[in-house]
Amino acid sequence: MTDVLAIADHRRGELRDISFELVTAGRELAAETGGDLHVAVISGDTERFGEQLQLDGVDTVHTVEDGEEFNHDVYAQVVTQLFDAVEPQFLLMPNSVNGLDYAPAVANRLGLAYVSDVVDIGVDGSTLTATREMYGGKVETTTAVEADQVAVSIRGAEWPVTDDTGDADIEAFEADVDESAVRSTVTGFEEVGGGDVDISEADVLVSIGRGIEEEENLDLVRDLADALDATLSSSRPIVDAGWLPKNRQVGQSGKVVTPDVYIAIGISGAVQHVAGMKGSDTIVAINTDPNAPIYDIADYGIVDDLFDVVPALIEEFE
Ligand SMILES: Cc1cc2nc3c(=O)[nH]c(=O)nc-3n(C[C@H](O)[C@H](O)[C@H](O)COP(=O)(O)OP(=O)(O)OC[C@H]3O[C@@H](n4cnc5c(N)ncnc54)[C@H](O)[C@@H]3O)c2cc1C
């Protein structure tokens, strides 16, 4: 029992970034335990997903054919059966919408110690140490989990994605799904907020905060987003005011984003906001306050009035 089993995540026909981040986290754990890294992908285009998961450090990819999309009852049964077959020391699951749905059920069925929303993990002897953020990200706590087998769900954008190809074996896993226990059916997919934009997939985000002052002023940042071919996102007050839909909110209670470039305009950089965007490759901040916390994590900063800076940027990029 030294192996690691990680469960990949997919939606609408694509593996999500968290799948590749799980491989990185799993690879680190397997290196410490000296065990193998098993990755499983359940439902969807398992043939294509299986090949995409043949990554450096992965020993075996288990593919489980069962429907197209995520289904709670199927995942809960299949992950439990995979766990019994692989007998890993650590079971890693995504702290995504799907993962949060089935991970506690699996841990409960298996009677496992379970730590959710983990941002760092390590092994100290035979003990797992799992780090979580608390009090809205203001402090970190590290928990030592003294159990032979542990389930963990990891937060997105905390580990780098693994994309080096490896030579993992791909094995079809025949799950024995009890159809009478499948009590939910996926009938369709609708993005919260009614929009068709997924800000977590964007390469460039122009993000606006309370510094914009009035709803009418949003057109200015829309123009900048157009000029940069970027996607518009925001801090929470903009969504709370009803100026943008919920699916545009970045942060702890919004979405975690990892664009190449994140332009934070009139955003102070509160911990709850930073929790959602600190994984961005390059962060640009525009803020009149040189002491705004956003400058602690920004790569580039313009300490100036957004109503002067944004029109100048639009002119430059158009
Ligand atoms: C449980 C909980 C969950 C939360 N979840 C989230 C979340 O998911 N996402 C999120 O964003 N927040 C979240 N929050 C709210 C968070 O604490 C902050 O209140 C919020 O992020 C602040 O948004 P802001 O930076 O736009 O506004 P402010 O903090 O008011 O900052 C506005 C900034 O604009 C600057 N500014 C003003 N005028 C100009 C100008 N003309 N030009 C340039 N700069 C200017 C100011 O200097 C200031 O720094 C959460 C809070 C709680 C308690």
Tab-separated table of C-alpha atoms and ligand atoms in Angstrom:
chain	number	residue	atom	x	y	z
A	1	MET	CA	0.000	0.000	0.000
A	2	THR	CA	2.383	2.686	-1.181
A	3	ASP	CA	0.712	3.564	-4.458
A	4	VAL	CA	-1.181	6.696	-5.413
A	5	LEU	CA	-4.472	6.727	-7.329
A	6	ALA	CA	-5.548	10.019	-8.946
A	7	ILE	CA	-8.935	10.520	-10.607
A	8	ALA	CA	-8.952	12.728	-13.715
A	9	ASP	CA	-11.661	15.309	-14.366
A	10	HIS	CA	-13.313	16.169	-17.674
A	11	ARG	CA	-16.209	18.250	-18.908
A	12	ARG	CA	-17.877	18.639	-22.253
A	13	GLY	CA	-15.426	16.375	-24.041
A	14	GLU	CA	-12.176	17.815	-22.680
A	15	LEU	CA	-9.870	16.858	-19.823
A	16	ARG	CA	-9.677	19.758	-17.403
A	17	ASP	CA	-6.361	21.328	-16.294
A	18	ILE	CA	-6.892	19.894	-12.811
A	19	SER	CA	-6.319	16.417	-14.304
A	20	PHE	CA	-2.764	17.354	-15.247
A	21	GLU	CA	-2.238	19.136	-11.928
A	22	LEU	CA	-3.373	15.945	-10.162
A	23	VAL	CA	-0.675	14.062	-12.055
A	24	THR	CA	1.966	16.507	-10.774
A	25	ALA	CA	0.716	16.188	-7.196
A	26	GLY	CA	0.424	12.398	-7.528
A	27	ARG	CA	3.901	12.129	-9.000
A	28	GLU	CA	5.369	14.035	-6.038
A	29	LEU	CA	3.606	11.733	-3.572
A	30	ALA	CA	4.579	8.567	-5.446
A	31	ALA	CA	8.221	9.716	-5.440
A	32	GLU	CA	8.046	10.052	-1.661
A	33	THR	CA	6.297	6.724	-1.029
A	34	GLY	CA	8.307	4.827	-3.637
A	35	GLY	CA	5.030	3.532	-5.070
A	36	ASP	CA	3.377	3.667	-8.472
A	37	LEU	CA	1.133	6.429	-9.761
A	38	HIS	CA	-2.196	5.194	-11.122
A	39	VAL	CA	-4.476	7.633	-12.926
A	40	ALA	CA	-8.085	6.799	-13.737
A	41	VAL	CA	-10.448	8.427	-16.189
A	42	ILE	CA	-14.124	7.555	-15.969
A	43	SER	CA	-16.646	8.055	-18.799
A	44	GLY	CA	-16.335	10.345	-21.822
A	45	ASP	CA	-13.904	9.626	-24.673
A	46	THR	CA	-11.774	7.304	-22.552
A	47	GLU	CA	-9.579	6.214	-25.487
A	48	ARG	CA	-8.459	9.792	-26.231
A	49	PHE	CA	-8.329	10.784	-22.567
A	50	GLY	CA	-6.269	7.673	-21.752
A	51	GLU	CA	-3.660	8.630	-24.353
A	52	GLN	CA	-3.561	12.233	-23.096
A	53	LEU	CA	-2.899	10.929	-19.590
A	54	GLN	CA	0.098	8.821	-20.644
A	55	LEU	CA	2.324	11.353	-18.934
A	56	ASP	CA	5.775	11.281	-17.424
A	57	GLY	CA	5.617	9.670	-13.984
A	58	VAL	CA	2.314	7.873	-14.576
A	59	ASP	CA	2.635	4.078	-14.361
A	60	THR	CA	-0.888	2.978	-15.249
A	61	VAL	CA	-3.906	4.730	-16.725
A	62	HIS	CA	-7.200	2.997	-15.935
A	63	THR	CA	-9.984	3.793	-18.365
A	64	VAL	CA	-13.590	3.146	-17.361
A	65	GLU	CA	-16.243	3.400	-20.043
A	66	ASP	CA	-19.561	4.562	-18.646
A	67	GLY	CA	-21.591	7.291	-20.319
A	68	GLU	CA	-20.375	10.607	-21.654
A	69	GLU	CA	-20.512	13.027	-18.759
A	70	PHE	CA	-19.956	12.999	-15.034
A	71	ASN	CA	-22.562	11.160	-12.989
A	72	HIS	CA	-22.401	11.176	-9.182
A	73	ASP	CA	-23.693	7.652	-8.625
A	74	VAL	CA	-21.470	6.117	-11.305
A	75	TYR	CA	-18.341	7.917	-10.079
A	76	ALA	CA	-19.027	7.055	-6.441
A	77	GLN	CA	-19.315	3.363	-7.317
A	78	VAL	CA	-16.447	3.218	-9.808
A	79	VAL	CA	-13.920	5.143	-7.704
A	80	THR	CA	-14.745	2.893	-4.735
A	81	GLN	CA	-14.155	-0.207	-6.877
A	82	LEU	CA	-10.942	1.191	-8.358
A	83	PHE	CA	-9.690	1.940	-4.862
A	84	ASP	CA	-10.371	-1.641	-3.773
A	85	ALA	CA	-8.568	-2.963	-6.873
A	86	VAL	CA	-5.497	-0.683	-6.728
A	87	GLU	CA	-5.267	-0.504	-2.909
A	88	PRO	CA	-3.390	2.805	-2.921
A	89	GLN	CA	-2.043	4.601	0.119
A	90	PHE	CA	-3.376	7.907	-1.214
A	91	LEU	CA	-6.478	8.634	-3.272
A	92	LEU	CA	-6.314	12.030	-4.997
A	93	MET	CA	-9.425	13.676	-6.385
A	94	PRO	CA	-10.075	17.133	-7.832
A	95	ASN	CA	-11.619	19.787	-5.591
A	96	SER	CA	-13.712	20.759	-8.604
A	97	VAL	CA	-17.487	20.879	-8.938
A	98	ASN	CA	-17.444	17.179	-9.870
A	99	GLY	CA	-14.837	16.189	-7.291
A	100	LEU	CA	-16.661	17.956	-4.485
A	101	ASP	CA	-19.730	15.993	-5.488
A	102	TYR	CA	-18.337	12.452	-5.234
A	103	ALA	CA	-15.145	12.672	-3.112
A	104	PRO	CA	-16.890	12.844	0.296
A	105	ALA	CA	-19.220	10.001	-0.726
A	106	VAL	CA	-16.270	7.813	-1.734
A	107	ALA	CA	-14.328	8.615	1.448
A	108	ASN	CA	-17.430	7.795	3.488
A	109	ARG	CA	-18.074	4.506	1.696
A	110	LEU	CA	-14.468	3.444	2.154
A	111	GLY	CA	-14.205	4.766	5.710
A	112	LEU	CA	-11.152	6.825	4.721
A	113	ALA	CA	-9.684	9.867	6.405
A	114	TYR	CA	-10.493	12.718	4.009
A	115	VAL	CA	-8.951	16.171	3.624
A	116	SER	CA	-10.579	18.558	1.163
A	117	ASP	CA	-9.393	21.658	-0.718
A	118	VAL	CA	-5.724	20.926	-0.152
A	119	VAL	CA	-3.102	23.358	-1.497
A	120	ASP	CA	0.026	21.392	-0.564
A	121	ILE	CA	0.800	17.815	0.440
A	122	GLY	CA	3.786	15.888	1.637
A	123	VAL	CA	4.729	12.661	3.347
A	124	ASP	CA	6.476	12.685	6.703
A	125	GLY	CA	7.442	9.077	7.433
A	126	SER	CA	4.174	7.212	6.970
A	127	THR	CA	2.102	10.310	7.769
A	128	LEU	CA	0.462	12.503	5.147
A	129	THR	CA	0.704	16.234	5.749
A	130	ALA	CA	-1.998	18.261	4.034
A	131	THR	CA	-2.052	22.050	3.933
A	132	ARG	CA	-5.288	24.024	3.631
A	133	GLU	CA	-6.136	27.704	3.684
A	134	MET	CA	-8.457	28.967	6.387
A	135	TYR	CA	-10.233	32.172	7.369
A	136	GLY	CA	-10.683	33.276	3.769
A	137	GLY	CA	-7.063	32.535	2.869
A	138	LYS	CA	-5.579	34.575	5.700
A	139	VAL	CA	-3.802	31.603	7.324
A	140	GLU	CA	-2.592	28.182	6.265
A	141	THR	CA	-2.923	25.107	8.453
A	142	THR	CA	-1.065	21.862	7.980
A	143	THR	CA	-2.762	18.707	9.191
A	144	ALA	CA	-0.892	15.476	9.877
A	145	VAL	CA	-3.144	12.588	8.883
A	146	GLU	CA	-2.214	9.402	10.670
A	147	ALA	CA	-4.051	6.734	8.732
A	148	ASP	CA	-2.910	3.889	6.462
A	149	GLN	CA	-4.996	5.115	3.557
A	150	VAL	CA	-6.115	8.706	2.977
A	151	ALA	CA	-8.388	10.499	0.503
A	152	VAL	CA	-7.521	14.041	-0.530
A	153	SER	CA	-9.155	16.510	-2.896
A	154	ILE	CA	-6.747	19.098	-4.275
A	155	ARG	CA	-7.483	22.701	-5.178
A	156	GLY	CA	-7.000	23.723	-8.806
A	157	ALA	CA	-4.096	25.894	-9.976
A	158	GLU	CA	-1.906	25.005	-6.977
A	159	TRP	CA	0.326	22.513	-8.807
A	160	PRO	CA	1.783	23.030	-12.278
A	161	VAL	CA	0.281	20.924	-15.049
A	162	THR	CA	2.311	17.934	-16.183
A	163	ASP	CA	2.568	17.713	-19.954
A	164	ASP	CA	5.684	15.609	-20.622
A	165	THR	CA	4.688	12.420	-22.382
A	166	GLY	CA	5.438	9.121	-20.667
A	167	ASP	CA	4.865	5.449	-21.354
A	168	ALA	CA	2.124	4.487	-18.920
A	169	ASP	CA	0.211	1.269	-19.510
A	170	ILE	CA	-3.406	1.849	-20.437
A	171	GLU	CA	-5.750	-0.694	-18.898
A	172	ALA	CA	-9.510	-0.874	-19.304
A	173	PHE	CA	-11.136	-1.309	-15.899
A	174	GLU	CA	-14.374	-3.287	-15.908
A	175	ALA	CA	-16.472	-1.640	-13.239
A	176	ASP	CA	-19.500	-3.483	-11.913
A	177	VAL	CA	-21.943	-0.597	-11.765
A	178	ASP	CA	-25.218	-1.336	-9.991
A	179	GLU	CA	-27.645	0.497	-12.289
A	180	SER	CA	-30.426	0.360	-9.691
A	181	ALA	CA	-28.237	2.553	-7.477
A	182	VAL	CA	-27.800	5.160	-10.232
A	183	ARG	CA	-30.512	7.585	-9.220
A	184	SER	CA	-29.412	10.717	-11.066
A	185	THR	CA	-29.160	11.430	-14.777
A	186	VAL	CA	-27.343	14.222	-16.558
A	187	THR	CA	-29.861	15.838	-18.877
A	188	GLY	CA	-27.850	18.809	-20.142
A	189	PHE	CA	-25.248	21.398	-19.376
A	190	GLU	CA	-25.834	25.043	-18.576
A	191	GLU	CA	-23.174	27.503	-17.427
A	192	VAL	CA	-24.171	29.341	-14.230
A	193	GLY	CA	-25.075	32.924	-15.047
A	194	GLY	CA	-26.459	31.961	-18.414
A	195	GLY	CA	-23.318	32.987	-20.303
A	196	ASP	CA	-21.409	30.847	-22.757
A	197	VAL	CA	-18.020	32.142	-21.563
A	198	ASP	CA	-15.755	30.104	-19.339
A	199	ILE	CA	-13.238	32.561	-17.864
A	200	SER	CA	-11.163	29.672	-16.513
A	201	GLU	CA	-10.302	28.757	-20.119
A	202	ALA	CA	-9.245	32.282	-21.208
A	203	ASP	CA	-5.637	33.087	-22.171
A	204	VAL	CA	-5.968	36.815	-21.475
A	205	LEU	CA	-8.323	38.289	-18.869
A	206	VAL	CA	-9.173	41.946	-18.431
A	207	SER	CA	-10.580	42.025	-14.916
A	208	ILE	CA	-12.405	44.959	-13.386
A	209	GLY	CA	-13.051	45.902	-9.779
A	210	ARG	CA	-14.849	48.512	-7.737
A	211	GLY	CA	-12.513	51.220	-9.059
A	212	ILE	CA	-14.780	51.358	-12.132
A	213	GLU	CA	-17.358	53.212	-9.977
A	214	GLU	CA	-20.410	53.041	-12.297
A	215	GLU	CA	-21.983	50.336	-14.439
A	216	GLU	CA	-21.893	52.653	-17.497
A	217	ASN	CA	-18.096	52.810	-17.192
A	218	LEU	CA	-17.867	49.084	-17.924
A	219	ASP	CA	-17.962	49.886	-21.641
A	220	LEU	CA	-14.459	51.284	-21.269
A	221	VAL	CA	-13.048	47.948	-20.090
A	222	ARG	CA	-15.138	46.083	-22.667
A	223	ASP	CA	-13.357	48.168	-25.309
A	224	LEU	CA	-9.992	47.248	-23.821
A	225	ALA	CA	-10.943	43.559	-23.769
A	226	ASP	CA	-11.961	43.831	-27.448
A	227	ALA	CA	-8.715	45.587	-28.371
A	228	LEU	CA	-6.706	42.834	-26.678
A	229	ASP	CA	-8.959	39.992	-27.863
A	230	ALA	CA	-9.337	39.213	-24.172
A	231	THR	CA	-12.169	37.984	-21.953
A	232	LEU	CA	-13.804	40.216	-19.359
A	233	SER	CA	-13.877	39.107	-15.723
A	234	SER	CA	-14.276	40.916	-12.407
A	235	SER	CA	-14.004	40.997	-8.655
A	236	ARG	CA	-17.014	40.120	-6.547
A	237	PRO	CA	-18.501	43.586	-5.913
A	238	ILE	CA	-19.114	43.965	-9.655
A	239	VAL	CA	-21.095	40.715	-9.677
A	240	ASP	CA	-22.865	41.534	-6.418
A	241	ALA	CA	-23.964	44.814	-8.001
A	242	GLY	CA	-25.441	42.819	-10.896
A	243	TRP	CA	-23.196	44.521	-13.465
A	244	LEU	CA	-21.715	41.217	-14.673
A	245	PRO	CA	-23.034	37.640	-14.316
A	246	LYS	CA	-21.682	35.280	-11.656
A	247	ASN	CA	-19.725	33.247	-14.202
A	248	ARG	CA	-17.372	36.252	-14.618
A	249	GLN	CA	-16.355	36.398	-10.951
A	250	VAL	CA	-12.762	35.532	-10.100
A	251	GLY	CA	-11.932	34.383	-6.604
A	252	GLN	CA	-12.591	32.150	-3.676
A	253	SER	CA	-16.351	32.143	-4.193
A	254	GLY	CA	-15.980	32.665	-7.950
A	255	LYS	CA	-13.726	30.898	-10.415
A	256	VAL	CA	-10.066	29.952	-10.285
A	257	VAL	CA	-8.345	31.265	-13.414
A	258	THR	CA	-4.880	30.627	-14.832
A	259	PRO	CA	-4.526	32.863	-17.910
A	260	ASP	CA	-1.240	33.832	-19.538
A	261	VAL	CA	-2.010	37.482	-18.724
A	262	TYR	CA	-4.332	38.854	-16.009
A	263	ILE	CA	-4.942	42.609	-16.047
A	264	ALA	CA	-6.433	43.704	-12.708
A	265	ILE	CA	-8.005	47.142	-13.098
A	266	GLY	CA	-9.246	48.990	-10.019
A	267	ILE	CA	-8.998	45.798	-7.966
A	268	SER	CA	-7.419	46.054	-4.501
A	269	GLY	CA	-6.210	42.442	-4.305
A	270	ALA	CA	-8.178	41.136	-1.317
A	271	VAL	CA	-7.202	37.584	-0.306
A	272	GLN	CA	-10.514	36.209	-1.558
A	273	HIS	CA	-9.839	37.672	-4.994
A	274	VAL	CA	-6.180	36.660	-5.087
A	275	ALA	CA	-7.166	33.065	-4.257
A	276	GLY	CA	-8.733	32.878	-7.710
A	277	MET	CA	-6.044	34.500	-9.865
A	278	LYS	CA	-2.643	34.048	-8.263
A	279	GLY	CA	-1.871	31.185	-10.670
A	280	SER	CA	-1.883	33.599	-13.649
A	281	ASP	CA	1.422	33.638	-15.551
A	282	THR	CA	1.765	37.418	-15.772
A	283	ILE	CA	-0.213	39.821	-13.587
A	284	VAL	CA	-0.608	43.473	-14.537
A	285	ALA	CA	-2.230	45.854	-12.028
A	286	ILE	CA	-3.694	49.298	-12.640
A	287	ASN	CA	-4.531	51.022	-9.376
A	288	THR	CA	-4.230	54.549	-7.976
A	289	ASP	CA	-3.159	53.225	-4.579
A	290	PRO	CA	0.539	52.254	-4.571
A	291	ASN	CA	-0.057	50.307	-1.340
A	292	ALA	CA	-2.873	48.169	-2.753
A	293	PRO	CA	-2.158	44.469	-1.946
A	294	ILE	CA	-2.512	43.580	-5.641
A	295	TYR	CA	0.954	45.077	-6.107
A	296	ASP	CA	2.390	42.366	-3.819
A	297	ILE	CA	1.722	39.779	-6.520
A	298	ALA	CA	1.747	41.906	-9.703
A	299	ASP	CA	4.555	41.474	-12.242
A	300	TYR	CA	3.846	44.904	-13.728
A	301	GLY	CA	2.011	47.814	-12.165
A	302	ILE	CA	0.673	51.168	-13.325
A	303	VAL	CA	-0.029	53.410	-10.330
A	304	ASP	CA	-2.460	55.762	-12.006
A	305	ASP	CA	-6.114	56.532	-12.653
A	306	LEU	CA	-7.753	53.805	-14.723
A	307	PHE	CA	-9.840	56.418	-16.529
A	308	ASP	CA	-6.572	57.799	-17.957
A	309	VAL	CA	-4.676	54.524	-18.385
A	310	VAL	CA	-7.357	52.359	-20.027
A	311	PRO	CA	-8.119	54.785	-22.920
A	312	ALA	CA	-4.365	55.098	-23.549
A	313	LEU	CA	-4.023	51.302	-23.650
A	314	ILE	CA	-6.988	50.981	-26.030
A	315	GLU	CA	-5.403	53.523	-28.364
A	316	GLU	CA	-2.088	51.675	-28.193
A	317	PHE	CA	-3.560	48.237	-28.980
A	318	GLU	CA	-6.170	49.204	-31.567
B	1	LIG	C1	-16.470	34.688	2.119
B	1	LIG	C2	-16.026	35.728	1.123
B	1	LIG	C3	-15.809	35.340	-0.178
B	1	LIG	C4	-15.394	36.300	-1.123
B	1	LIG	N1	-15.185	35.893	-2.401
B	1	LIG	C5	-14.686	36.789	-3.287
B	1	LIG	C6	-14.389	36.392	-4.621
B	1	LIG	O1	-14.604	35.251	-5.028
B	1	LIG	N2	-13.881	37.317	-5.454
B	1	LIG	C7	-13.620	38.617	-5.068
B	1	LIG	O2	-13.140	39.424	-5.904
B	1	LIG	N3	-13.921	39.002	-3.820
B	1	LIG	C8	-14.461	38.142	-2.935
B	1	LIG	N4	-14.777	38.552	-1.691
B	1	LIG	C9	-14.745	40.022	-1.409
B	1	LIG	C10	-13.355	40.515	-1.085
B	1	LIG	O3	-13.113	40.394	0.302
B	1	LIG	C11	-13.207	42.010	-1.471
B	1	LIG	O4	-14.220	42.750	-0.842
B	1	LIG	C12	-13.283	42.256	-2.976
B	1	LIG	O5	-12.390	41.396	-3.659
B	1	LIG	C13	-12.913	43.712	-3.267
B	1	LIG	O6	-13.140	43.956	-4.619
B	1	LIG	P1	-12.398	45.140	-5.351
B	1	LIG	O7	-10.921	44.916	-5.274
B	1	LIG	O8	-13.013	45.276	-6.700
B	1	LIG	O9	-12.856	46.433	-4.517
B	1	LIG	P2	-12.071	47.309	-3.491
B	1	LIG	O10	-11.436	46.495	-2.428
B	1	LIG	O11	-13.013	48.383	-3.081
B	1	LIG	O12	-10.889	47.936	-4.346
B	1	LIG	C14	-11.063	48.889	-5.351
B	1	LIG	C15	-9.684	49.324	-5.784
B	1	LIG	O13	-9.794	50.209	-6.876
B	1	LIG	C16	-8.816	51.228	-6.726
B	1	LIG	N5	-9.315	52.389	-7.469
B	1	LIG	C17	-10.344	53.208	-7.151
B	1	LIG	N6	-10.532	54.144	-8.103
B	1	LIG	C18	-9.580	53.909	-9.038
B	1	LIG	C19	-9.255	54.534	-10.281
B	1	LIG	N7	-9.956	55.563	-10.747
B	1	LIG	N8	-8.223	54.034	-10.987
B	1	LIG	C20	-7.495	52.980	-10.541
B	1	LIG	N9	-7.759	52.352	-9.370
B	1	LIG	C21	-8.799	52.802	-8.638
B	1	LIG	C22	-8.707	51.464	-5.244
B	1	LIG	O14	-7.433	52.016	-4.918
B	1	LIG	C23	-8.887	50.044	-4.688
B	1	LIG	O15	-7.630	49.405	-4.492
B	1	LIG	C24	-15.197	37.639	-0.728
B	1	LIG	C25	-15.414	37.997	0.596
B	1	LIG	C26	-15.814	37.067	1.515
B	1	LIG	C27	-16.029	37.478	2.922
